[in-house]
Amino acid sequence: MNDFQIPLTLIPANDNERIQKLHTYDILDTPEEDSFDKIAILAAQIFNTPIAQVTFVDRERVFFKTNISPLEATEIDRKDSFCSIAILNEEVTLFENVLAVPELANNPFVMMENGIRFYAGAPLKTTEGLQLGTVCVLDTEPKQVTQQQLKMLETLSSIVMDELELRLATRKAMRTQTDMMNRIVHDLKNPNTTISLSAELIKKKADDPKIVADFADRIKNAANGILSSLNNLLDLSQVENGGFRLNLQEVDVFQLLSVVKKNFELLAKQKKQNIKISCDCPSTILADSVRLQDAFENLLSNALKYAQPGTEITIKVSTANDQLIIEFKDQGQGLSEEDMGKLFMKFAKLSAVPTGREHSNGLGLSIVKMLIELHQGKVWAESEGKNKGASFYISLPIN
């Protein structure tokens, strides 16, 4: 037996946190899987034991993900399991002769016919140090083992944790893809409906040039909205997959902002909004003009979208500490503390709502953040609170 002493209680102080973490892996009550079975079989071969298990200690029970033993069970009571003891020990818990451990004398699996006489269990440890279960081996005969065997058992437990993390990452990726697909369907549904209805109305009012022009503009705006959504998703996919490269060249940021302003003047005019740019410093930097324009257009689009009709959006270019600072300031709905905490998250839902029935796919600010960080810059926001407007800042290194 190792030097570990069995404590009076089998419930660790961090048990609630430990169980909460265990449940995030969605491993409990799942069927046997070949990858876990192979780990248990290898453990049995290393120790030459008839029993090997991969276990997870839940609140009241111990679940067997893999159970190579004559005992046909998927779980046992937590109070009766040696693994409940093993998760209290950061090292491998070893009982070379269970009968020499007085605290285990009344254990039902020791007292039964052909009862357990040997146990070794390596804890499954998360990066936070929470111990979820074990890879363990058991025998009905006492057994002496080597330090090398115990080290190998620890290695197998780390492989189980790697498998759990891989499963978790895969599920998260699948959920993200599902969320993205749902969002794409939702975002494309509205403009497509607009296009369809506008086309039908044009048919009926073909003899009225004013109505035809109005609905033609609606169709164009809806089509542009679809294109913008698809471009955002494409940019996001390229950045996340490492297939995104900047085409760096000298760019005059003030001139680029003037182009962006011109592109949005018609939209601003429809809401009687005014766009004003000021720059009192040299504004040429090394950057990718196309990607920088994407970032600027996202921020200006948001400012126009969430500001009230008849207000002014100001864009100010300045310098500080070898950085070019671009501020997009609106007189809109402002940002709450909760908004500030999730501003640049993908698909984040903020408290502000578009003031002209525009739609938002929740990707714009996350795109801006990635594009600016690719330029070794930073993006942040400031607001005094709801209905007090907001300023979005970009800082870019002056090369």
mmCIF file of C-alpha atoms in Angstrom, residues 84-388:
data_model
loop_
_atom_site.group_PDB
_atom_site.id
_atom_site.type_symbol
_atom_site.label_atom_id
_atom_site.label_comp_id
_atom_site.label_asym_id
_atom_site.label_seq_id
_atom_site.Cartn_x
_atom_site.Cartn_y
_atom_site.Cartn_z
ATOM 1 C CA SER A 84 -14.186 7.417 -4.424
ATOM 2 C CA ILE A 85 -11.021 7.142 -2.359
ATOM 3 C CA ALA A 86 -8.673 7.444 -5.333
ATOM 4 C CA ILE A 87 -10.027 10.854 -6.429
ATOM 5 C CA LEU A 88 -8.934 12.229 -3.029
ATOM 6 C CA ASN A 89 -5.309 11.405 -3.829
ATOM 7 C CA GLU A 90 -3.270 13.316 -6.428
ATOM 8 C CA GLU A 91 -1.019 10.308 -6.967
ATOM 9 C CA VAL A 92 -1.906 6.730 -7.867
ATOM 10 C CA THR A 93 -3.840 5.128 -5.023
ATOM 11 C CA LEU A 94 -2.432 1.660 -4.381
ATOM 12 C CA PHE A 95 -3.718 -1.124 -2.113
ATOM 13 C CA GLU A 96 -1.452 -4.118 -2.710
ATOM 14 C CA ASN A 97 -3.409 -6.118 -0.129
ATOM 15 C CA VAL A 98 -6.848 -4.709 0.657
ATOM 16 C CA LEU A 99 -7.159 -6.973 3.716
ATOM 17 C CA ALA A 100 -4.333 -4.987 5.304
ATOM 18 C CA VAL A 101 -6.451 -1.815 5.206
ATOM 19 C CA PRO A 102 -8.825 -1.792 8.233
ATOM 20 C CA GLU A 103 -11.027 0.965 6.747
ATOM 21 C CA LEU A 104 -11.936 -1.362 3.849
ATOM 22 C CA ALA A 105 -12.720 -4.455 5.884
ATOM 23 C CA ASN A 106 -16.507 -3.922 5.644
ATOM 24 C CA ASN A 107 -16.569 -2.988 1.976
ATOM 25 C CA PRO A 108 -19.119 -5.224 0.196
ATOM 26 C CA PHE A 109 -16.740 -5.887 -2.687
ATOM 27 C CA VAL A 110 -14.077 -7.030 -0.228
ATOM 28 C CA MET A 111 -16.433 -9.208 1.809
ATOM 29 C CA MET A 112 -18.060 -10.939 -1.200
ATOM 30 C CA GLU A 113 -16.927 -14.325 -2.475
ATOM 31 C CA ASN A 114 -13.748 -13.862 -4.522
ATOM 32 C CA GLY A 115 -13.650 -10.313 -3.188
ATOM 33 C CA ILE A 116 -11.259 -7.572 -4.201
ATOM 34 C CA ARG A 117 -7.771 -7.892 -2.751
ATOM 35 C CA PHE A 118 -5.764 -5.541 -4.964
ATOM 36 C CA TYR A 119 -6.515 -2.052 -6.286
ATOM 37 C CA ALA A 120 -4.559 0.625 -8.159
ATOM 38 C CA GLY A 121 -6.255 3.748 -9.479
ATOM 39 C CA ALA A 122 -4.788 6.792 -11.259
ATOM 40 C CA PRO A 123 -7.004 9.896 -11.011
ATOM 41 C CA LEU A 124 -8.380 11.633 -14.106
ATOM 42 C CA LYS A 125 -7.232 15.214 -13.530
ATOM 43 C CA THR A 126 -8.441 18.293 -15.393
ATOM 44 C CA THR A 127 -6.172 21.256 -16.099
ATOM 45 C CA GLU A 128 -7.816 22.971 -13.102
ATOM 46 C CA GLY A 129 -6.753 20.094 -10.853
ATOM 47 C CA LEU A 130 -10.243 18.623 -10.465
ATOM 48 C CA GLN A 131 -10.275 14.824 -10.245
ATOM 49 C CA LEU A 132 -13.218 13.322 -12.103
ATOM 50 C CA GLY A 133 -12.607 9.586 -11.846
ATOM 51 C CA THR A 134 -9.922 6.997 -12.468
ATOM 52 C CA VAL A 135 -8.280 4.486 -14.685
ATOM 53 C CA CYS A 136 -8.036 1.555 -12.300
ATOM 54 C CA VAL A 137 -7.095 -2.115 -12.140
ATOM 55 C CA LEU A 138 -8.339 -4.660 -9.575
ATOM 56 C CA ASP A 139 -7.621 -8.284 -8.697
ATOM 57 C CA THR A 140 -8.995 -10.938 -6.378
ATOM 58 C CA GLU A 141 -5.456 -11.734 -5.222
ATOM 59 C CA PRO A 142 -2.920 -9.469 -3.475
ATOM 60 C CA LYS A 143 -0.302 -8.176 -5.877
ATOM 61 C CA GLN A 144 3.002 -6.329 -5.764
ATOM 62 C CA VAL A 145 3.688 -3.846 -8.546
ATOM 63 C CA THR A 146 6.568 -1.695 -9.735
ATOM 64 C CA GLN A 147 6.894 2.084 -9.952
ATOM 65 C CA GLN A 148 7.124 1.692 -13.723
ATOM 66 C CA GLN A 149 3.700 0.071 -13.823
ATOM 67 C CA LEU A 150 2.231 2.876 -11.711
ATOM 68 C CA LYS A 151 3.767 5.488 -14.025
ATOM 69 C CA MET A 152 2.198 3.746 -16.997
ATOM 70 C CA LEU A 153 -1.189 3.828 -15.258
ATOM 71 C CA GLU A 154 -0.792 7.588 -14.789
ATOM 72 C CA THR A 155 0.019 7.927 -18.485
ATOM 73 C CA LEU A 156 -3.146 6.037 -19.392
ATOM 74 C CA SER A 157 -5.197 8.362 -17.189
ATOM 75 C CA SER A 158 -3.751 11.384 -19.021
ATOM 76 C CA ILE A 159 -4.708 9.765 -22.346
ATOM 77 C CA VAL A 160 -8.288 9.419 -21.103
ATOM 78 C CA MET A 161 -8.333 13.132 -20.264
ATOM 79 C CA ASP A 162 -6.983 13.941 -23.725
ATOM 80 C CA GLU A 163 -9.829 11.913 -25.201
ATOM 81 C CA LEU A 164 -12.365 13.758 -23.059
ATOM 82 C CA GLU A 165 -11.003 17.150 -24.098
ATOM 83 C CA LEU A 166 -11.086 16.114 -27.752
ATOM 84 C CA ARG A 167 -14.711 15.025 -27.429
ATOM 85 C CA LEU A 168 -15.594 18.310 -25.730
ATOM 86 C CA ALA A 169 -13.832 20.411 -28.381
ATOM 87 C CA THR A 170 -15.542 18.446 -31.157
ATOM 88 C CA ARG A 171 -18.987 18.974 -29.628
ATOM 89 C CA LYS A 172 -18.324 22.680 -29.183
ATOM 90 C CA ALA A 173 -17.221 22.963 -32.803
ATOM 91 C CA MET A 174 -20.339 21.139 -33.957
ATOM 92 C CA ARG A 175 -22.556 23.379 -31.816
ATOM 93 C CA THR A 176 -20.818 26.448 -33.223
ATOM 94 C CA GLN A 177 -21.390 25.224 -36.773
ATOM 95 C CA THR A 178 -25.026 24.485 -35.986
ATOM 96 C CA ASP A 179 -25.473 27.929 -34.435
ATOM 97 C CA MET A 180 -23.831 29.505 -37.446
ATOM 98 C CA MET A 181 -26.045 27.602 -39.871
ATOM 99 C CA ASN A 182 -29.146 28.572 -37.912
ATOM 100 C CA ARG A 183 -28.034 32.187 -37.928
ATOM 101 C CA ILE A 184 -27.306 32.092 -41.671
ATOM 102 C CA VAL A 185 -30.756 30.669 -42.394
ATOM 103 C CA HIS A 186 -32.360 33.285 -40.151
ATOM 104 C CA ASP A 187 -30.367 36.179 -41.615
ATOM 105 C CA LEU A 188 -30.954 35.186 -45.222
ATOM 106 C CA LYS A 189 -34.653 34.545 -44.717
ATOM 107 C CA ASN A 190 -35.575 38.197 -44.065
ATOM 108 C CA PRO A 191 -33.803 39.767 -47.079
ATOM 109 C CA ASN A 192 -35.019 36.972 -49.332
ATOM 110 C CA THR A 193 -38.565 37.678 -48.186
ATOM 111 C CA THR A 194 -38.015 41.360 -48.941
ATOM 112 C CA ILE A 195 -36.718 40.531 -52.418
ATOM 113 C CA SER A 196 -39.648 38.218 -53.151
ATOM 114 C CA LEU A 197 -42.332 40.635 -51.945
ATOM 115 C CA SER A 198 -40.717 43.620 -53.658
ATOM 116 C CA ALA A 199 -40.538 41.725 -56.950
ATOM 117 C CA GLU A 200 -44.238 40.853 -56.698
ATOM 118 C CA LEU A 201 -45.169 44.474 -55.972
ATOM 119 C CA ILE A 202 -43.070 45.704 -58.898
ATOM 120 C CA LYS A 203 -45.123 43.425 -61.160
ATOM 121 C CA LYS A 204 -48.337 44.961 -59.899
ATOM 122 C CA LYS A 205 -47.097 48.568 -60.018
ATOM 123 C CA ALA A 206 -44.970 48.427 -63.168
ATOM 124 C CA ASP A 207 -46.697 51.540 -64.502
ATOM 125 C CA ASP A 208 -45.578 53.728 -61.557
ATOM 126 C CA PRO A 209 -41.873 54.643 -61.961
ATOM 127 C CA LYS A 210 -41.595 56.013 -58.417
ATOM 128 C CA ILE A 211 -42.841 52.777 -56.819
ATOM 129 C CA VAL A 212 -40.712 50.677 -59.149
ATOM 130 C CA ALA A 213 -37.607 52.686 -58.204
ATOM 131 C CA ASP A 214 -38.430 52.438 -54.490
ATOM 132 C CA PHE A 215 -38.839 48.669 -54.528
ATOM 133 C CA ALA A 216 -35.813 48.241 -56.799
ATOM 134 C CA ASP A 217 -33.781 50.013 -54.084
ATOM 135 C CA ARG A 218 -35.224 47.655 -51.485
ATOM 136 C CA ILE A 219 -34.217 44.651 -53.573
ATOM 137 C CA LYS A 220 -30.713 46.067 -54.003
ATOM 138 C CA ASN A 221 -30.339 46.725 -50.260
ATOM 139 C CA ALA A 222 -31.597 43.239 -49.412
ATOM 140 C CA ALA A 223 -29.196 41.657 -51.899
ATOM 141 C CA ASN A 224 -26.333 43.712 -50.470
ATOM 142 C CA GLY A 225 -27.319 42.519 -46.989
ATOM 143 C CA ILE A 226 -27.071 38.894 -48.105
ATOM 144 C CA LEU A 227 -23.698 39.539 -49.727
ATOM 145 C CA SER A 228 -22.439 41.267 -46.586
ATOM 146 C CA SER A 229 -23.518 38.334 -44.388
ATOM 147 C CA LEU A 230 -21.840 35.809 -46.664
ATOM 148 C CA ASN A 231 -18.636 37.872 -46.857
ATOM 149 C CA ASN A 232 -18.539 38.140 -43.056
ATOM 150 C CA LEU A 233 -18.915 34.386 -42.691
ATOM 151 C CA LEU A 234 -16.238 33.761 -45.315
ATOM 152 C CA ASP A 235 -13.802 36.151 -43.590
ATOM 153 C CA LEU A 236 -14.525 34.537 -40.230
ATOM 154 C CA SER A 237 -13.932 31.045 -41.611
ATOM 155 C CA GLN A 238 -10.661 32.054 -43.290
ATOM 156 C CA VAL A 239 -9.292 33.706 -40.144
ATOM 157 C CA GLU A 240 -10.230 30.786 -37.872
ATOM 158 C CA ASN A 241 -8.724 28.228 -40.262
ATOM 159 C CA GLY A 242 -5.478 30.134 -40.647
ATOM 160 C CA GLY A 243 -6.046 30.732 -44.367
ATOM 161 C CA PHE A 244 -6.230 34.512 -44.090
ATOM 162 C CA ARG A 245 -3.297 36.668 -45.249
ATOM 163 C CA LEU A 246 -2.921 40.446 -45.284
ATOM 164 C CA ASN A 247 -1.758 42.297 -48.386
ATOM 165 C CA LEU A 248 0.248 45.059 -46.731
ATOM 166 C CA GLN A 249 0.905 48.358 -48.493
ATOM 167 C CA GLU A 250 0.948 52.059 -47.668
ATOM 168 C CA VAL A 251 -2.608 53.207 -46.929
ATOM 169 C CA ASP A 252 -3.883 56.710 -46.241
ATOM 170 C CA VAL A 253 -6.462 56.044 -43.550
ATOM 171 C CA PHE A 254 -8.163 59.435 -43.980
ATOM 172 C CA GLN A 255 -8.694 58.824 -47.697
ATOM 173 C CA LEU A 256 -9.930 55.300 -46.978
ATOM 174 C CA LEU A 257 -12.430 56.644 -44.444
ATOM 175 C CA SER A 258 -13.613 59.165 -47.042
ATOM 176 C CA VAL A 259 -14.364 56.279 -49.421
ATOM 177 C CA VAL A 260 -16.244 54.467 -46.649
ATOM 178 C CA LYS A 261 -18.254 57.611 -45.896
ATOM 179 C CA LYS A 262 -19.225 57.983 -49.555
ATOM 180 C CA ASN A 263 -20.384 54.346 -49.672
ATOM 181 C CA PHE A 264 -22.763 54.985 -46.760
ATOM 182 C CA GLU A 265 -24.012 58.457 -47.626
ATOM 183 C CA LEU A 266 -27.189 57.183 -49.297
ATOM 184 C CA LEU A 267 -28.058 55.042 -46.267
ATOM 185 C CA ALA A 268 -27.335 57.934 -43.905
ATOM 186 C CA LYS A 269 -29.480 60.252 -46.032
ATOM 187 C CA GLN A 270 -32.441 57.872 -45.740
ATOM 188 C CA LYS A 271 -32.273 58.201 -41.938
ATOM 189 C CA LYS A 272 -31.355 61.902 -42.087
ATOM 190 C CA GLN A 273 -28.074 61.167 -40.390
ATOM 191 C CA ASN A 274 -24.851 63.104 -40.917
ATOM 192 C CA ILE A 275 -21.357 61.572 -41.153
ATOM 193 C CA LYS A 276 -18.430 63.847 -40.257
ATOM 194 C CA ILE A 277 -14.720 62.990 -40.526
ATOM 195 C CA SER A 278 -11.914 64.970 -38.901
ATOM 196 C CA CYS A 279 -8.169 64.352 -39.146
ATOM 197 C CA ASP A 280 -5.401 66.669 -37.970
ATOM 198 C CA CYS A 281 -2.406 64.342 -38.329
ATOM 199 C CA PRO A 282 -0.529 62.269 -40.938
ATOM 200 C CA SER A 283 -2.608 59.148 -41.514
ATOM 201 C CA THR A 284 -0.510 56.898 -43.757
ATOM 202 C CA ILE A 285 0.298 53.467 -42.347
ATOM 203 C CA LEU A 286 1.249 50.014 -43.606
ATOM 204 C CA ALA A 287 -1.968 47.979 -43.863
ATOM 205 C CA ASP A 288 -4.266 45.892 -46.032
ATOM 206 C CA SER A 289 -6.600 48.512 -47.492
ATOM 207 C CA VAL A 290 -9.355 46.029 -48.364
ATOM 208 C CA ARG A 291 -9.474 44.461 -44.902
ATOM 209 C CA LEU A 292 -9.131 47.799 -43.161
ATOM 210 C CA GLN A 293 -12.042 49.107 -45.215
ATOM 211 C CA ASP A 294 -14.076 46.046 -44.133
ATOM 212 C CA ALA A 295 -13.413 46.926 -40.490
ATOM 213 C CA PHE A 296 -14.269 50.605 -40.972
ATOM 214 C CA GLU A 297 -17.469 49.769 -42.849
ATOM 215 C CA ASN A 298 -18.596 47.414 -40.099
ATOM 216 C CA LEU A 299 -18.164 50.102 -37.454
ATOM 217 C CA LEU A 300 -19.803 52.850 -39.518
ATOM 218 C CA SER A 301 -22.643 50.522 -40.489
ATOM 219 C CA ASN A 302 -23.264 49.761 -36.814
ATOM 220 C CA ALA A 303 -23.175 53.446 -35.880
ATOM 221 C CA LEU A 304 -25.772 54.288 -38.527
ATOM 222 C CA LYS A 305 -27.845 51.221 -37.750
ATOM 223 C CA TYR A 306 -28.217 51.803 -34.012
ATOM 224 C CA ALA A 307 -28.228 55.622 -33.908
ATOM 225 C CA GLN A 308 -31.489 57.506 -34.007
ATOM 226 C CA PRO A 309 -32.559 59.262 -37.245
ATOM 227 C CA GLY A 310 -31.400 62.857 -37.482
ATOM 228 C CA THR A 311 -28.229 62.366 -35.409
ATOM 229 C CA GLU A 312 -24.546 62.768 -36.276
ATOM 230 C CA ILE A 313 -21.827 60.140 -36.481
ATOM 231 C CA THR A 314 -18.309 61.532 -36.129
ATOM 232 C CA ILE A 315 -15.104 59.806 -37.163
ATOM 233 C CA LYS A 316 -11.970 61.294 -35.657
ATOM 234 C CA VAL A 317 -8.402 60.356 -36.582
ATOM 235 C CA SER A 318 -5.574 61.212 -34.162
ATOM 236 C CA THR A 319 -2.254 59.864 -32.905
ATOM 237 C CA ALA A 320 -0.979 58.776 -29.490
ATOM 238 C CA ASN A 321 2.098 56.786 -28.450
ATOM 239 C CA ASP A 322 3.070 55.797 -32.013
ATOM 240 C CA GLN A 323 -0.468 54.603 -32.648
ATOM 241 C CA LEU A 324 -3.033 55.912 -35.110
ATOM 242 C CA ILE A 325 -6.365 56.183 -33.269
ATOM 243 C CA ILE A 326 -9.660 56.109 -35.181
ATOM 244 C CA GLU A 327 -12.796 56.880 -33.173
ATOM 245 C CA PHE A 328 -16.327 56.170 -34.424
ATOM 246 C CA LYS A 329 -18.683 58.150 -32.180
ATOM 247 C CA ASP A 330 -22.483 58.030 -32.338
ATOM 248 C CA GLN A 331 -25.360 59.595 -30.441
ATOM 249 C CA GLY A 332 -27.241 56.321 -30.238
ATOM 250 C CA GLN A 333 -28.534 53.894 -27.650
ATOM 251 C CA GLY A 334 -25.279 53.450 -25.784
ATOM 252 C CA LEU A 335 -23.972 50.294 -24.131
ATOM 253 C CA SER A 336 -24.880 48.650 -20.847
ATOM 254 C CA GLU A 337 -22.345 46.940 -18.569
ATOM 255 C CA GLU A 338 -23.618 43.589 -19.808
ATOM 256 C CA ASP A 339 -23.120 44.720 -23.419
ATOM 257 C CA MET A 340 -19.537 45.729 -22.693
ATOM 258 C CA GLY A 341 -18.730 42.226 -21.467
ATOM 259 C CA LYS A 342 -19.716 40.500 -24.717
ATOM 260 C CA LEU A 343 -19.228 43.175 -27.398
ATOM 261 C CA PHE A 344 -16.773 41.310 -29.595
ATOM 262 C CA MET A 345 -18.154 37.802 -29.147
ATOM 263 C CA LYS A 346 -19.544 36.000 -32.182
ATOM 264 C CA PHE A 347 -23.347 36.101 -32.396
ATOM 265 C CA ALA A 348 -23.570 38.251 -29.264
ATOM 266 C CA LYS A 349 -27.026 39.699 -28.604
ATOM 267 C CA LEU A 350 -26.753 43.271 -27.320
ATOM 268 C CA SER A 351 -29.415 45.482 -25.772
ATOM 269 C CA ALA A 352 -29.497 47.987 -28.651
ATOM 270 C CA VAL A 353 -31.903 47.411 -31.540
ATOM 271 C CA PRO A 354 -31.655 48.789 -35.096
ATOM 272 C CA THR A 355 -33.587 52.044 -35.476
ATOM 273 C CA GLY A 356 -34.530 51.576 -39.139
ATOM 274 C CA ARG A 357 -35.612 47.916 -39.237
ATOM 275 C CA GLU A 358 -32.139 46.852 -40.341
ATOM 276 C CA HIS A 359 -30.983 43.351 -39.451
ATOM 277 C CA SER A 360 -27.819 42.218 -37.680
ATOM 278 C CA ASN A 361 -26.062 38.859 -37.867
ATOM 279 C CA GLY A 362 -24.010 39.384 -34.688
ATOM 280 C CA LEU A 363 -20.705 38.881 -36.510
ATOM 281 C CA GLY A 364 -19.627 42.413 -37.432
ATOM 282 C CA LEU A 365 -17.753 43.346 -34.263
ATOM 283 C CA SER A 366 -16.028 39.959 -34.022
ATOM 284 C CA ILE A 367 -14.875 40.437 -37.627
ATOM 285 C CA VAL A 368 -13.579 43.918 -36.788
ATOM 286 C CA LYS A 369 -11.641 42.561 -33.800
ATOM 287 C CA MET A 370 -9.968 39.823 -35.838
ATOM 288 C CA LEU A 371 -9.103 42.130 -38.749
ATOM 289 C CA ILE A 372 -7.593 44.782 -36.484
ATOM 290 C CA GLU A 373 -5.652 42.244 -34.414
ATOM 291 C CA LEU A 374 -4.223 40.822 -37.649
ATOM 292 C CA HIS A 375 -2.812 44.330 -38.155
ATOM 293 C CA GLN A 376 -1.273 44.145 -34.649
ATOM 294 C CA GLY A 377 -3.824 46.716 -33.509
ATOM 295 C CA LYS A 378 -6.541 46.900 -30.874
ATOM 296 C CA VAL A 379 -10.256 47.671 -30.824
ATOM 297 C CA TRP A 380 -12.378 48.704 -27.852
ATOM 298 C CA ALA A 381 -15.502 50.645 -26.943
ATOM 299 C CA GLU A 382 -16.538 53.267 -24.410
ATOM 300 C CA SER A 383 -20.000 54.386 -23.346
ATOM 301 C CA GLU A 384 -21.394 56.309 -20.409
ATOM 302 C CA GLY A 385 -24.419 54.027 -20.388
ATOM 303 C CA LYS A 386 -27.742 53.427 -22.050
ATOM 304 C CA ASN A 387 -29.040 56.197 -24.316
ATOM 305 C CA LYS A 388 -25.796 58.140 -23.933
#
